[in-house]
Amino acid sequence: MVEPPLITATAAIGWLVDRLGLPNPVARAADSAGAHTAGMLTVLGVGAVVALAAVGWTRVVRQRGRALPELDTATEPAV
């Protein structure tokens, strides 16, 4: 998986090289990204909802896993 800082650094270098007078595909892609804000916003929104659902699911599973041993010890007779 490509890390976000690597993507940002690549876009920045492409922009800098383009401003120095050497056109390149990275700069063109970065410049045209502004024309697709609705699509990018949709993807980011869906990604955020999926991430929140995954975090919620993980918390539920962990809480259920912790609750089971406590129930088992609570049903044992006192000594």
PDB file of C-alpha atoms in Angstrom:
ATOM      1  CA  MET A   1       0.000   0.000   0.000  1.00  0.00           C
ATOM      2  CA  VAL A   2       1.267   3.456  -0.861  1.00  0.00           C
ATOM      3  CA  GLU A   3       1.552   5.752   2.144  1.00  0.00           C
ATOM      4  CA  PRO A   4      -0.188   9.175   1.974  1.00  0.00           C
ATOM      5  CA  PRO A   5       3.036  11.128   2.695  1.00  0.00           C
ATOM      6  CA  LEU A   6       4.651   9.442  -0.315  1.00  0.00           C
ATOM      7  CA  ILE A   7       1.737  10.489  -2.524  1.00  0.00           C
ATOM      8  CA  THR A   8       1.937  14.052  -1.197  1.00  0.00           C
ATOM      9  CA  ALA A   9       5.699  14.229  -1.709  1.00  0.00           C
ATOM     10  CA  THR A  10       5.375  12.898  -5.266  1.00  0.00           C
ATOM     11  CA  ALA A  11       2.700  15.475  -6.100  1.00  0.00           C
ATOM     12  CA  ALA A  12       4.794  18.272  -4.586  1.00  0.00           C
ATOM     13  CA  ILE A  13       7.887  17.276  -6.542  1.00  0.00           C
ATOM     14  CA  GLY A  14       5.836  17.029  -9.738  1.00  0.00           C
ATOM     15  CA  TRP A  15       4.387  20.493  -9.107  1.00  0.00           C
ATOM     16  CA  LEU A  16       7.841  21.946  -8.419  1.00  0.00           C
ATOM     17  CA  VAL A  17       9.344  20.402 -11.564  1.00  0.00           C
ATOM     18  CA  ASP A  18       6.397  21.730 -13.594  1.00  0.00           C
ATOM     19  CA  ARG A  19       6.906  25.246 -12.208  1.00  0.00           C
ATOM     20  CA  LEU A  20      10.559  25.027 -13.211  1.00  0.00           C
ATOM     21  CA  GLY A  21       9.411  24.559 -16.804  1.00  0.00           C
ATOM     22  CA  LEU A  22       9.477  20.781 -17.243  1.00  0.00           C
ATOM     23  CA  PRO A  23       5.894  19.567 -17.785  1.00  0.00           C
ATOM     24  CA  ASN A  24       5.203  16.091 -16.424  1.00  0.00           C
ATOM     25  CA  PRO A  25       2.218  13.761 -15.930  1.00  0.00           C
ATOM     26  CA  VAL A  26       2.334  14.024 -12.127  1.00  0.00           C
ATOM     27  CA  ALA A  27       1.807  17.791 -12.245  1.00  0.00           C
ATOM     28  CA  ARG A  28      -1.004  17.434 -14.778  1.00  0.00           C
ATOM     29  CA  ALA A  29      -2.741  14.857 -12.580  1.00  0.00           C
ATOM     30  CA  ALA A  30      -2.352  17.050  -9.476  1.00  0.00           C
ATOM     31  CA  ASP A  31      -3.655  20.111 -11.312  1.00  0.00           C
ATOM     32  CA  SER A  32      -6.663  18.260 -12.734  1.00  0.00           C
ATOM     33  CA  ALA A  33      -7.591  16.777  -9.343  1.00  0.00           C
ATOM     34  CA  GLY A  34      -9.399  20.008  -8.492  1.00  0.00           C
ATOM     35  CA  ALA A  35     -11.892  19.363 -11.277  1.00  0.00           C
ATOM     36  CA  HIS A  36     -13.073  16.153  -9.602  1.00  0.00           C
ATOM     37  CA  THR A  37     -13.969  17.452  -6.141  1.00  0.00           C
ATOM     38  CA  ALA A  38     -17.450  15.881  -6.026  1.00  0.00           C
ATOM     39  CA  GLY A  39     -16.098  12.423  -6.802  1.00  0.00           C
ATOM     40  CA  MET A  40     -13.217  12.768  -4.357  1.00  0.00           C
ATOM     41  CA  LEU A  41     -15.547  14.029  -1.636  1.00  0.00           C
ATOM     42  CA  THR A  42     -17.840  11.056  -2.213  1.00  0.00           C
ATOM     43  CA  VAL A  43     -14.957   8.583  -1.999  1.00  0.00           C
ATOM     44  CA  LEU A  44     -13.628  10.224   1.169  1.00  0.00           C
ATOM     45  CA  GLY A  45     -17.086  10.225   2.750  1.00  0.00           C
ATOM     46  CA  VAL A  46     -17.714   6.574   1.954  1.00  0.00           C
ATOM     47  CA  GLY A  47     -14.231   5.703   3.234  1.00  0.00           C
ATOM     48  CA  ALA A  48     -14.926   7.533   6.502  1.00  0.00           C
ATOM     49  CA  VAL A  49     -18.234   5.704   6.992  1.00  0.00           C
ATOM     50  CA  VAL A  50     -16.575   2.342   6.308  1.00  0.00           C
ATOM     51  CA  ALA A  51     -13.753   3.149   8.736  1.00  0.00           C
ATOM     52  CA  LEU A  52     -16.218   4.146  11.469  1.00  0.00           C
ATOM     53  CA  ALA A  53     -18.230   0.981  10.913  1.00  0.00           C
ATOM     54  CA  ALA A  54     -15.068  -1.132  11.142  1.00  0.00           C
ATOM     55  CA  VAL A  55     -14.022   0.585  14.382  1.00  0.00           C
ATOM     56  CA  GLY A  56     -17.496   0.086  15.843  1.00  0.00           C
ATOM     57  CA  TRP A  57     -17.573  -3.566  14.829  1.00  0.00           C
ATOM     58  CA  THR A  58     -14.127  -4.148  16.333  1.00  0.00           C
ATOM     59  CA  ARG A  59     -15.207  -2.580  19.622  1.00  0.00           C
ATOM     60  CA  VAL A  60     -18.344  -4.739  19.783  1.00  0.00           C
ATOM     61  CA  VAL A  61     -16.377  -7.918  19.097  1.00  0.00           C
ATOM     62  CA  ARG A  62     -13.743  -7.048  21.712  1.00  0.00           C
ATOM     63  CA  GLN A  63     -16.353  -6.209  24.332  1.00  0.00           C
ATOM     64  CA  ARG A  64     -18.155  -9.492  23.729  1.00  0.00           C
ATOM     65  CA  GLY A  65     -14.863 -11.358  23.996  1.00  0.00           C
ATOM     66  CA  ARG A  66     -14.127  -9.737  27.365  1.00  0.00           C
ATOM     67  CA  ALA A  67     -17.618 -10.300  28.732  1.00  0.00           C
ATOM     68  CA  LEU A  68     -17.618 -14.066  28.263  1.00  0.00           C
ATOM     69  CA  PRO A  69     -14.852 -14.922  30.767  1.00  0.00           C
ATOM     70  CA  GLU A  70     -16.457 -12.621  33.356  1.00  0.00           C
ATOM     71  CA  LEU A  71     -19.760 -14.480  33.012  1.00  0.00           C
ATOM     72  CA  ASP A  72     -18.019 -17.830  33.453  1.00  0.00           C
ATOM     73  CA  THR A  73     -16.293 -16.761  36.689  1.00  0.00           C
ATOM     74  CA  ALA A  74     -19.478 -15.164  38.038  1.00  0.00           C
ATOM     75  CA  THR A  75     -21.403 -18.459  37.803  1.00  0.00           C
ATOM     76  CA  GLU A  76     -18.839 -20.454  39.763  1.00  0.00           C
ATOM     77  CA  PRO A  77     -19.765 -21.163  43.384  1.00  0.00           C
ATOM     78  CA  ALA A  78     -18.102 -19.003  46.032  1.00  0.00           C
ATOM     79  CA  VAL A  79     -15.431 -20.660  48.126  1.00  0.00           C
TER      80      VAL A  79
END
